[in-house]
Short mmCIF file of C-alpha atoms in Angstrom, two decimals:
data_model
loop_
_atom_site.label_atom_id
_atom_site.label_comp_id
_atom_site.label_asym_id
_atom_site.label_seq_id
_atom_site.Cartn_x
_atom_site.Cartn_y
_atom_site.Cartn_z
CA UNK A 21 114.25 95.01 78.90
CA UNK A 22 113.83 92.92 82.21
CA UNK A 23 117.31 93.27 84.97
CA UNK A 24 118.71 89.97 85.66
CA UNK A 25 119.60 89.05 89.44
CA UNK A 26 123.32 89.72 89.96
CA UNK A 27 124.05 86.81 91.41
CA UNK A 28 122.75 85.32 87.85
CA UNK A 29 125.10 87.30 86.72
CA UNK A 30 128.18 87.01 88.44
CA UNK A 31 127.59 83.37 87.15
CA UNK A 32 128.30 84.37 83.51
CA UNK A 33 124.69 84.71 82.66
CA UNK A 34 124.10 86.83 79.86
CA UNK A 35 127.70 87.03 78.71
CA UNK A 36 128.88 88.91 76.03
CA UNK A 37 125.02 90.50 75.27
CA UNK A 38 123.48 93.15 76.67
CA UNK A 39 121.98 92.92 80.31
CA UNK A 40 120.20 95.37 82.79
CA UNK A 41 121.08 95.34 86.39
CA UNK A 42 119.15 96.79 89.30
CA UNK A 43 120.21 98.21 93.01
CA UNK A 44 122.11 99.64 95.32
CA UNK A 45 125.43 101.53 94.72
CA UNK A 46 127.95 100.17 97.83
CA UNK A 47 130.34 102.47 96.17
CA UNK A 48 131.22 104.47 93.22
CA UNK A 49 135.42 105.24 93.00
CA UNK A 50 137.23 107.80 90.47
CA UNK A 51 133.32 108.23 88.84
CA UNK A 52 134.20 105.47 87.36
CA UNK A 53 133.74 101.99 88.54
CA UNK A 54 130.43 101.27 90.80
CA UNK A 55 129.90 98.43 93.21
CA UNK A 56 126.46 97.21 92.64
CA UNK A 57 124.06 94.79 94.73
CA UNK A 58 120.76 93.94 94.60
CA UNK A 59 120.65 91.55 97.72
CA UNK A 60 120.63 88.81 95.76
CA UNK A 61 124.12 87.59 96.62
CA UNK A 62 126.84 88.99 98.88
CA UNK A 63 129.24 89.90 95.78
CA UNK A 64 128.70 93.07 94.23
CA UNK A 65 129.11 93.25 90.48
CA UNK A 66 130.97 96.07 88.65
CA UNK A 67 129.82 98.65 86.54
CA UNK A 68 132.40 100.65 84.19
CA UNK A 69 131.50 103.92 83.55
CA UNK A 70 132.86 105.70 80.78
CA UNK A 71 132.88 109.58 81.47
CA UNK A 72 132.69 110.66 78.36
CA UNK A 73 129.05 108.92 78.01
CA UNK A 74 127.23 110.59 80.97
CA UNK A 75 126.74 114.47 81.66
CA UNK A 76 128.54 115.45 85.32
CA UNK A 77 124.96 116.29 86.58
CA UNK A 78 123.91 112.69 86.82
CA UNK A 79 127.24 111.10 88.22
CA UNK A 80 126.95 113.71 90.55
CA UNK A 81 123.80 111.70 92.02
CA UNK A 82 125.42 108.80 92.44
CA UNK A 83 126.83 107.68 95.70
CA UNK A 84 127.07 104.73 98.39
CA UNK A 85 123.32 103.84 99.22
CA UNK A 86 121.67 105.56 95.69
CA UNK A 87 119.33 103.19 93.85
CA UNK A 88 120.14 103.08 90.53
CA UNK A 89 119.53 100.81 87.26
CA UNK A 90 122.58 99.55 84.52
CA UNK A 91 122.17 98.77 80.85
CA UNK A 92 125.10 97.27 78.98
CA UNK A 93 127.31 94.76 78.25
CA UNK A 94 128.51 91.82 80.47
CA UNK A 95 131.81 90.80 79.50
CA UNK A 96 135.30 88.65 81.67
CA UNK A 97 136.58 91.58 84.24
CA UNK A 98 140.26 92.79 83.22
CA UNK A 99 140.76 93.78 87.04
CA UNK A 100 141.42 91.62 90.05
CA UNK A 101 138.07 90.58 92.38
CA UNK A 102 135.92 89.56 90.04
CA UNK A 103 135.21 87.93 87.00
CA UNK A 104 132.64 89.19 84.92
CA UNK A 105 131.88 93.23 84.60
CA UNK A 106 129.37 95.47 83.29
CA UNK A 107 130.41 98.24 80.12
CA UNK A 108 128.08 100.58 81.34
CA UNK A 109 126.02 102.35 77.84
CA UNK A 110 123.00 103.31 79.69
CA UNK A 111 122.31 104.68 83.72
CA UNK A 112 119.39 105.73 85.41
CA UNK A 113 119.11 107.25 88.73
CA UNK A 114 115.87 105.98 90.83
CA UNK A 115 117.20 107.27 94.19
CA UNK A 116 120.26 109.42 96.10
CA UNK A 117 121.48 109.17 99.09
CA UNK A 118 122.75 112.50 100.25
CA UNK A 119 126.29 111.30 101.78
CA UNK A 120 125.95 114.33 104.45
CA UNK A 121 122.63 111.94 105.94
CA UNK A 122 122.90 108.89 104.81
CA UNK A 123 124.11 106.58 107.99
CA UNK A 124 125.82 103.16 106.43
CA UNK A 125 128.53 104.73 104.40
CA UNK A 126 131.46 101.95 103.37
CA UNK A 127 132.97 101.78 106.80
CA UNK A 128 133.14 99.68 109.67
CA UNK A 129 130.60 100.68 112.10
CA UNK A 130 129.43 99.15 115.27
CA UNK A 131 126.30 96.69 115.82
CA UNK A 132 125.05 98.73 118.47
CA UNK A 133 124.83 101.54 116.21
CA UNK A 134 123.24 99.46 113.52
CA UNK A 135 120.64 98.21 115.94
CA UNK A 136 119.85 102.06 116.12
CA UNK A 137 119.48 102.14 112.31
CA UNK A 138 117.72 98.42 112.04
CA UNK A 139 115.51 99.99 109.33
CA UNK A 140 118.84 100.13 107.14
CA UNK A 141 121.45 97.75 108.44
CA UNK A 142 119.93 95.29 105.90
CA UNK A 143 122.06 97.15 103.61
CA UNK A 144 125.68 96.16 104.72
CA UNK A 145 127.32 92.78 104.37
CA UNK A 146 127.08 91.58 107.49
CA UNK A 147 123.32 91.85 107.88
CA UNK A 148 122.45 90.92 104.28
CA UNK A 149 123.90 87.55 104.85
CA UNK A 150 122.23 87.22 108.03
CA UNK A 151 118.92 87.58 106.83
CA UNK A 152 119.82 85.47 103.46
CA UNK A 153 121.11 82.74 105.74
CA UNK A 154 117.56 83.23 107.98
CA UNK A 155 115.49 82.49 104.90
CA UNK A 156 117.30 79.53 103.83
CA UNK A 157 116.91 77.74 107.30
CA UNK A 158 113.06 79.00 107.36
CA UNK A 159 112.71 77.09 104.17
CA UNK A 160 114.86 74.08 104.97
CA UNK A 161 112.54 74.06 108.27
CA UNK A 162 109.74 73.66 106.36
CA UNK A 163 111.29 71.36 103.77
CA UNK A 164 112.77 68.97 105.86
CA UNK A 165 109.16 68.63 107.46
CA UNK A 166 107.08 68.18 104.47
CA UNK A 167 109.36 65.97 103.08
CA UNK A 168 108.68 63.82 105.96
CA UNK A 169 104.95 63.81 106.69
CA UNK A 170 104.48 66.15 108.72
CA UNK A 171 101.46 68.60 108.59
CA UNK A 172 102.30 72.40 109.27
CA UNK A 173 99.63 73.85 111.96
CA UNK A 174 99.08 76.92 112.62
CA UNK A 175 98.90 77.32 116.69
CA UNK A 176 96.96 80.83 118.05
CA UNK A 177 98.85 83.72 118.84
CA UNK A 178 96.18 84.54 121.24
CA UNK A 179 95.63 82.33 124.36
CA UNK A 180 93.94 81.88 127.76
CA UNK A 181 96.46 79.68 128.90
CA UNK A 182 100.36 79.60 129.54
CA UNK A 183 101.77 76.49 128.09
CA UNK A 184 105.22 76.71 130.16
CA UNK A 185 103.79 77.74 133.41
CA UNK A 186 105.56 80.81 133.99
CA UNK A 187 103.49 83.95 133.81
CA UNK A 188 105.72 86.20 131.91
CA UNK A 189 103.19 86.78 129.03
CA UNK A 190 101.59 89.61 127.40
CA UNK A 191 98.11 90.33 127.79
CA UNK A 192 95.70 91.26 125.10
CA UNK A 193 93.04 93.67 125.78
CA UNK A 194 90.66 96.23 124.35
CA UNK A 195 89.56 97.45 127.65
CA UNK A 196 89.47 101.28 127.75
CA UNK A 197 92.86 101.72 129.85
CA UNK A 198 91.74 104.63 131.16
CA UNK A 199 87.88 103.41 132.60
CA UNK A 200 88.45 99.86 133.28
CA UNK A 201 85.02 97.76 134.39
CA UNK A 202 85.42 96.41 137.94
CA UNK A 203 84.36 93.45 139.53
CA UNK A 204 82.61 94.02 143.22
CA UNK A 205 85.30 93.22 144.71
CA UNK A 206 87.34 96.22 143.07
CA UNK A 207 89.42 93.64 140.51
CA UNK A 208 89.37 94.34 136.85
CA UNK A 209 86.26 93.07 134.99
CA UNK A 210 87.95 90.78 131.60
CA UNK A 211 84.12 89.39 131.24
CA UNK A 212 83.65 92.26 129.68
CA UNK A 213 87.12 92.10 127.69
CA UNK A 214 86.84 91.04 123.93
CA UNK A 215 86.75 87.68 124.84
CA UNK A 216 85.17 87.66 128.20
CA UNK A 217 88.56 86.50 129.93
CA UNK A 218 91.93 86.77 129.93
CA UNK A 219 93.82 86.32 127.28
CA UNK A 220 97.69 86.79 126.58
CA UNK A 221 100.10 86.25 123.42
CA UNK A 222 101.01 82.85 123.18
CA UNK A 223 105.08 81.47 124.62
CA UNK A 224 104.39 78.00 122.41
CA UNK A 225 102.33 76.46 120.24
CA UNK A 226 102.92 73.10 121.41
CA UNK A 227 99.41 72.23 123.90
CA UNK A 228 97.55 72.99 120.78
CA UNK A 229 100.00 71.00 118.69
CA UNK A 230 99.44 68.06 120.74
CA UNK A 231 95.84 67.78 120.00
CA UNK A 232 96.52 67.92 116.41
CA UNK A 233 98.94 65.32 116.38
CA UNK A 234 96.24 63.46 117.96
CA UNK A 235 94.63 62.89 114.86
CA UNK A 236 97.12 63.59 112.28
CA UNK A 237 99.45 62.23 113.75
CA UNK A 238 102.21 64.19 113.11
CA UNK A 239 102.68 68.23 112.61
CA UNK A 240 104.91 71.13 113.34
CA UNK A 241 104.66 74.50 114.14
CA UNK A 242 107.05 77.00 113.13
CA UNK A 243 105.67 80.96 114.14
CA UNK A 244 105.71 84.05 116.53
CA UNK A 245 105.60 83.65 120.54
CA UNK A 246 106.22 86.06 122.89
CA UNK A 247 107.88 86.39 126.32
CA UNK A 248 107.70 89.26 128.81
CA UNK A 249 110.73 88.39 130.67
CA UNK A 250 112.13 91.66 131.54
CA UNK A 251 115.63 90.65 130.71
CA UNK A 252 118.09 93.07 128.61
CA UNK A 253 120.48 89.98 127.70
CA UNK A 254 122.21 89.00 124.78
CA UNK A 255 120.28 85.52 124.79
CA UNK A 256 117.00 87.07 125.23
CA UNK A 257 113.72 88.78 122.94
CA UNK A 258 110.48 89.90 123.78
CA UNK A 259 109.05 88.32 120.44
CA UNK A 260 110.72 85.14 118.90
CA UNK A 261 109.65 82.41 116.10
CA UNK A 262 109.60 79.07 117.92
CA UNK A 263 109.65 75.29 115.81
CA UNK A 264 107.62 72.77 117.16
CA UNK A 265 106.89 69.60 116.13
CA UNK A 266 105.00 66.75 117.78
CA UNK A 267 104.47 63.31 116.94
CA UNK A 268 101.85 60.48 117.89
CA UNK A 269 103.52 57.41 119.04
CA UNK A 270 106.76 58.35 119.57
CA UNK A 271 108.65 58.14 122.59
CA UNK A 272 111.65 60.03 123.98
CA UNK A 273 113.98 57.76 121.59
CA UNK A 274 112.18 58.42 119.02
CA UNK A 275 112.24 62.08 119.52
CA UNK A 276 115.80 62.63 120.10
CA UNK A 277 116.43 60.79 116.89
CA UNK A 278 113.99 63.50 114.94
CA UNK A 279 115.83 66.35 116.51
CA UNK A 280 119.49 65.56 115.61
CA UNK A 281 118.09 64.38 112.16
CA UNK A 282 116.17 67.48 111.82
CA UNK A 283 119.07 69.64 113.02
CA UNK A 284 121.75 68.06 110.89
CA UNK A 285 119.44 68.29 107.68
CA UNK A 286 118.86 72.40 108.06
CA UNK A 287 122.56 73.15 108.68
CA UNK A 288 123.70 70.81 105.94
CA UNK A 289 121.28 72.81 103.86
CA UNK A 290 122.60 75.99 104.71
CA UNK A 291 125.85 74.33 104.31
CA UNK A 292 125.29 74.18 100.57
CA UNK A 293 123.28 76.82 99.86
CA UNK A 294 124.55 79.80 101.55
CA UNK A 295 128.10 79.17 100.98
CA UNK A 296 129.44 82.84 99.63
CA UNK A 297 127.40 84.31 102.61
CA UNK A 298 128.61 81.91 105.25
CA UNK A 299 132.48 82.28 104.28
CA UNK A 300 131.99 85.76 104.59
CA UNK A 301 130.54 85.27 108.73
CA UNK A 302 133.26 83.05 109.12
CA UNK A 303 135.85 85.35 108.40
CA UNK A 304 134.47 87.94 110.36
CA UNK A 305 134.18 85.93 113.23
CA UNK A 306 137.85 85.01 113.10
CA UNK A 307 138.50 89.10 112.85
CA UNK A 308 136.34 89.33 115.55
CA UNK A 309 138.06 86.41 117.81
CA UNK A 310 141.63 88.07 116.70
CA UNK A 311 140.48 91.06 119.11
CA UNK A 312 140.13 89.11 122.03
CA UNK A 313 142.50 87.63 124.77
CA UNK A 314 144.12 84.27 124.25
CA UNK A 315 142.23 83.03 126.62
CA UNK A 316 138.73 83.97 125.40
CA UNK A 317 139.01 83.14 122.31
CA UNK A 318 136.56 80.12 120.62
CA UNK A 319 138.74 77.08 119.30
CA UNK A 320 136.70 76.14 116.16
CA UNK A 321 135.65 78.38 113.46
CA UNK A 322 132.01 79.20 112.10
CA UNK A 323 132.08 76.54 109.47
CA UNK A 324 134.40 74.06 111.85
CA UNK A 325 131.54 74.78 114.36
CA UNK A 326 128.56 73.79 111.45
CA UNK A 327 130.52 70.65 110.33
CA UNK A 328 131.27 69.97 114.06
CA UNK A 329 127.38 69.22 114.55
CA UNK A 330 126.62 67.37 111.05
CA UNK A 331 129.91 65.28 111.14
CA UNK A 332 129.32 63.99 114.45
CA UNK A 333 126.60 61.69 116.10
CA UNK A 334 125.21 62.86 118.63
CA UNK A 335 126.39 61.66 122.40
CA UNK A 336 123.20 60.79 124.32
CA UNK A 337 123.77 61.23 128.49
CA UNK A 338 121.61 61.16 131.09
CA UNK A 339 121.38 64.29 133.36
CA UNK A 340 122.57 62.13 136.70
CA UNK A 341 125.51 61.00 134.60
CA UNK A 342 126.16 64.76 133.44
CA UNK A 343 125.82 65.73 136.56
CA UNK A 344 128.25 63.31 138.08
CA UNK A 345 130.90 64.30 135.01
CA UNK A 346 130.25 67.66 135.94
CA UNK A 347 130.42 67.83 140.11
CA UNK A 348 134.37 65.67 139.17
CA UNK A 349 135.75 68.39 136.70
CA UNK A 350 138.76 70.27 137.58
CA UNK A 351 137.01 73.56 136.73
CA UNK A 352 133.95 72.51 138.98
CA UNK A 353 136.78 71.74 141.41
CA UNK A 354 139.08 74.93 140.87
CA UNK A 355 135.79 76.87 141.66
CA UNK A 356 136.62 78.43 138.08
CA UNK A 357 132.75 77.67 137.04
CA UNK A 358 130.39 81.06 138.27
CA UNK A 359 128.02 77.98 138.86
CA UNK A 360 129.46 75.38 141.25
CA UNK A 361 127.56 71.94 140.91
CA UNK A 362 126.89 70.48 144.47
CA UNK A 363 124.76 67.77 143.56
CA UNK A 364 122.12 66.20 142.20
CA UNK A 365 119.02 68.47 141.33
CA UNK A 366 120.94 71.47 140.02
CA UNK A 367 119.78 73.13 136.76
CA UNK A 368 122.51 73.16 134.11
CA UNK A 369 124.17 76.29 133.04
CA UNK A 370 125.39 77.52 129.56
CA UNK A 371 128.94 77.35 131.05
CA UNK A 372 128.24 73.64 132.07
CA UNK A 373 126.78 72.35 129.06
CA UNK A 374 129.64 74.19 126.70
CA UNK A 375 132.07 72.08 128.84
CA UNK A 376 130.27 69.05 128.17
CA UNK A 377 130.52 69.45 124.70
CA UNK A 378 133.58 71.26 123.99
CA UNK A 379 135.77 69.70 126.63
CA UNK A 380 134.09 66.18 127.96
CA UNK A 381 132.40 63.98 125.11
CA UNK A 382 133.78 66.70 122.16
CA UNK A 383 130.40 66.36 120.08
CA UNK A 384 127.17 67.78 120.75
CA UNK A 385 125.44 66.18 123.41
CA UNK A 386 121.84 65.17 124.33
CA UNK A 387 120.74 65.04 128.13
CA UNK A 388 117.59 63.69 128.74
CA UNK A 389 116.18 62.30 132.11
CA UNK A 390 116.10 65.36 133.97
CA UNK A 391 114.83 65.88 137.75
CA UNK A 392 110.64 66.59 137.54
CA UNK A 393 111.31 69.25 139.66
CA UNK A 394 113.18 71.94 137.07
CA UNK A 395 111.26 70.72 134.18
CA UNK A 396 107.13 71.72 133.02
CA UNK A 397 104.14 69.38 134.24
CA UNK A 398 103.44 68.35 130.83
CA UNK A 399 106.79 65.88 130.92
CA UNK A 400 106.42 62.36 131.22
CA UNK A 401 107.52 61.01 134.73
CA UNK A 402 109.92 58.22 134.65
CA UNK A 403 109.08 55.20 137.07
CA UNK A 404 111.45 56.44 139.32
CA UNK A 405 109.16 59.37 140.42
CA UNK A 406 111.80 61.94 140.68
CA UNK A 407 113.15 62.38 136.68
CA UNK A 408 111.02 62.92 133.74
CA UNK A 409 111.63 62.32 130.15
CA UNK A 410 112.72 65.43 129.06
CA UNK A 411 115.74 66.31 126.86
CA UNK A 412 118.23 68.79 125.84
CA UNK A 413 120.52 69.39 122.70
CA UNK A 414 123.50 70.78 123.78
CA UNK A 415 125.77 72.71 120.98
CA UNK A 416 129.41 73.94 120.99
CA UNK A 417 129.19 77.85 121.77
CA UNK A 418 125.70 78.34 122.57
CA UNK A 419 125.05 75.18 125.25
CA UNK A 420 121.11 74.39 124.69
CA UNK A 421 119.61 74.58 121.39
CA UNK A 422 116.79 72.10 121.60
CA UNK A 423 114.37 71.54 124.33
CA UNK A 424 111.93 68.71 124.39
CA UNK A 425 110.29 65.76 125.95
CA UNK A 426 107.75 63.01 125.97
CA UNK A 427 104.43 63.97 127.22
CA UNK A 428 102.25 63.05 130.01
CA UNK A 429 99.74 60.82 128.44
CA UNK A 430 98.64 59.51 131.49
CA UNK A 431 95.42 61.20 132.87
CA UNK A 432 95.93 60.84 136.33
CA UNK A 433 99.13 61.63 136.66
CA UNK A 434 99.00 64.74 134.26
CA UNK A 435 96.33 66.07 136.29
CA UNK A 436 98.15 65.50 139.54
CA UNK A 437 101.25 67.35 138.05
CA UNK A 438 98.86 70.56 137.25
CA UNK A 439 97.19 70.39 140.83
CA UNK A 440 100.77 70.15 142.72
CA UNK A 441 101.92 73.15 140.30
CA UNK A 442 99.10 75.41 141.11
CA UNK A 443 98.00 75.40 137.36
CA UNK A 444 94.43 76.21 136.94
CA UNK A 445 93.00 72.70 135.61
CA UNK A 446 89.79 74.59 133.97
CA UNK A 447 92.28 76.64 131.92
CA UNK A 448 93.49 73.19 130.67
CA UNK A 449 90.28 71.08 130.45
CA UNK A 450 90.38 71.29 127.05
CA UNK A 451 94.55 69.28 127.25
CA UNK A 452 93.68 67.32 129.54
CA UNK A 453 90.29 66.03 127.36
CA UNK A 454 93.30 64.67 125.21
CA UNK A 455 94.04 62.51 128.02
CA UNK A 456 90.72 60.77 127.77
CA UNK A 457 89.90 60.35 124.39
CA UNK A 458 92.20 57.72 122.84
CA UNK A 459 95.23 59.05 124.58
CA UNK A 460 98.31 57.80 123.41
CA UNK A 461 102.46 58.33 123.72
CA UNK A 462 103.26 61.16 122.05
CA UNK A 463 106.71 63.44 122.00
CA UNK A 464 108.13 66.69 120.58
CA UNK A 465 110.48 69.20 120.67
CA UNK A 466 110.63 73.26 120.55
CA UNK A 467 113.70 74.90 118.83
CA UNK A 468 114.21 78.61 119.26
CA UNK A 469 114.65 79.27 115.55
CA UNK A 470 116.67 82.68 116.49
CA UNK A 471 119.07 80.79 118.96
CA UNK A 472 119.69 78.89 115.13
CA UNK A 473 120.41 81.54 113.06
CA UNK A 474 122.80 82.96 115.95
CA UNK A 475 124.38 79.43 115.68
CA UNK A 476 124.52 79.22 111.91
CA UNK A 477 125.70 82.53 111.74
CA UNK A 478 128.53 82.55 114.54
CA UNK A 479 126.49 85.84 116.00
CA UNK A 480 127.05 86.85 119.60
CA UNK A 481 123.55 88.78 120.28
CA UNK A 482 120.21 87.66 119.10
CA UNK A 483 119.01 91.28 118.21
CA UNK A 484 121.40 90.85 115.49
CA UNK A 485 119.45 87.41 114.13
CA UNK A 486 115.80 89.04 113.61
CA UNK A 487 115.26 91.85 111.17
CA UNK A 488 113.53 94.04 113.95
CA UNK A 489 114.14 93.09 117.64
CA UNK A 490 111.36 93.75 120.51
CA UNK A 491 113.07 94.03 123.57
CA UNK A 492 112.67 95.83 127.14
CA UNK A 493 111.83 99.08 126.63
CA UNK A 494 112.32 98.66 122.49
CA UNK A 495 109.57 98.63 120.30
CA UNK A 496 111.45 101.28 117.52
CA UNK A 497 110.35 100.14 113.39
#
């Protein structure tokens, strides 16, 4: 006899006949009544027991974290908390979990301790409708895309060249560590490397994304990159899944339009779909803010923070206006920001952009025209020669979710950009080839698909928003 899902089941699927269910026991009180999920849904379903049917040897094997398997009946619950149950006529025991070692017993217990245990903190509530909610926005991602024309590419993971300009990247080798080749000059050898230069993990997929948009005119990318910023934040990871899409033709308009469309469209979708899972983050976020001073605590909700961004347009400001709101505020004023604004030029904090949207315009906000100057070479410089069309999406809670621009299309002036930066042009020939082959406007956007989840989720530290985080000095699973 095949199990049936519990979630199926918990919808009244298979009532009144006989049904198998499959997983984990959560908990099993008075040997009589067990909690049962099989990830499937946040609910549990219960399974009645009847002593008098099972020798003491086997119940004896059953506790919080054993795998097991049900056979009986499904029929309407008699007890409060649910409504359908499971008369229990046949149990098998695939695995215990000796209560003495077995670490996620039915407590509360700390996310730093279940970031020591990440190979089993799938198994509590909090973490199973994480990683539920996760998949649903991965495949709204990729829905809302396809649905739209887009073409999903598939950008290297391996690179020679460093698409944001920074140098915090990994390298890839296969160079004996321990008897590198030199060069005369006493500098390693990488012509001997794998392939005979250096190469690193990717940070974006987005150069390569704008040659493919080139001809196809318009794509996204949605996989791994990889930072080695050695920073031991709440905000930060080592290795991170990044969205990208870019689009021939369309200019920075056009691109901020595609970003709050695309953004509304995956939280609405999670919106629907993940309901049980998302009530359940909500309410422990309002547990959570309970603990807190007055003072510190957030004003909206999870779910009045989700319908905050889907019920609202979007208010589009320039940075020079921001910055103007921003330099006039009383807390700018009061000196209560850790970040006083001066002037024009500065680069925007979380604690500025929060105000913006939580306190100033009350919606989420898109800035766009920002000074050349804290912004990559690959932006499109405005006629004014000191902003470029760039843009931000600023969210309640989390300040920017969404970074983007339109590109450089110009030849001349891209290349002038990457000579004034120090950027190595014959690392870029290949970009700036695009330039002179049918170039043409072109725009798109990278969302950090973890800084998402921790938004959809109402989580406070992205290690909690990936199933196994890579961090400084954390490579454990």
């Amino acid at each position: 006899m095949k199990h049936t899902k519990i979630n199926d089941l918990l919808a009244g699927k298979g009532l009144l006949h006989e049904v198998k269910a499959k997983g984990w026991v959560k908990t099993f009180r008075n040997n009589q009544f067990i909690a049962l999920n099989d990830g499937s849904t946040i609910n549990n379903i219960q399974c009645v027991v009847d002593l008098d049917k099972f020798p003491a040897e086997l119940l004896k094997k059953i506790h919080t974290g054993a795998a097991i398997s049900v056979r009986g009946t499904l029929v309407e619950s008699q007890g409060a908390g649910q409504t359908v149950e499971i008369q229990v006529e046949n149990l098998k025991v695939y695995g215990e979990a000796n209560p003495e070692e077995y670490p996620i017993q039915p407590k509360k217990h700390s996310l730093e301790f279940l970031r020591e245990n990440a190979h089993l903190r799938i198994r509590t509530n909090v973490f199973g409708a994480i990683m539920r909610v996760r998949s649903v926005l991965s495949y709204a991602v990729h829905k809302y895309f396809q649905e739209n024309g887009f073409f999903y590419f598939n950008a290297p993971i391996i690179t020679g060249s460093d698409a944001e300009g920074a140098g915090e990247m990994f390298r890839v080798t296969n160079l004996d560590l321990n008897n590198l080749p030199r060069t005369e000059e006493g500098k390693i050898d990488f012509s001997q490397d794998f392939f005979g230069k250096t190469t690193n993990l990717t940070v974006s997929g987005q150069l390569e994304a704008e040659t493919y948009a080139m001809a196809l005119g318009s794509v996204y990318t949605f996989g791994p990159t990889f930072r080695a910023e050695n920073s031991n934040t709440s905000r930060h990871l080592a290795e991170f899944w990044m969205i990208e899409p870019e689009v021939a033709f369309n200019n920075l308009d056009d691109n901020m339009d595609l970003a709050e469309d695309f953004i509304k469209y995956v939280i609405n979708y999670v919106l629907d779909k993940c309901a049980d899972d998302l009530a359940f983050l909500d309410k422990r976020l309002q547990d959570e803010e309970k603990t807190k001073p007055q003072a510190e605590r957030s004003e909206m909700t999870l779910l009045e923070k989700l319908r905050f961004v889907v019920d609202n347009n979007f208010k589009r400001v320039s940075y020079t206006e921001a910055v103007d709101i921003l330099r006039n505020c009383k807390p700018n004023k009061n000196k209560k920001f850790k970040y006083i604004i001066d002037g024009w030029g500065a680069d925007l904090q979380s604690e500025h952009e929060r105000y913006l949207v939580e306190k100033h315009f009350k919606c989420p906000v898109i800035l766009f025209d920002y000074p050349a100057e804290i912004k990559a070479f690959y932006m499109r410089m405005n006629e004014d020669g000191k902003t470029v069309r760039a843009m931000d999406i600023l969210f309640p809670g989390i300040g920017e979710i969404v970074g983007g621009s339109q590109r450089e299309e110009r030849y001349d002036v891209l290349l002038e950009k990457i000579e004034k930066m120090g950027i190595d042009k014959e690392e870029l020939w290949w970009y700036l080839d695009t330039r002179k082959f049918g170039t043409a406007p072109h725009s798109g956007f990278g969302l950090g698909f973890e800084r998402l989840v921790l938004f959809a989720t109402g989580m406070t530290n992205i290690r909690d928003v990936i199933p196994f985080p890579r961090t400084p000095q954390n490579a454990e699973f």
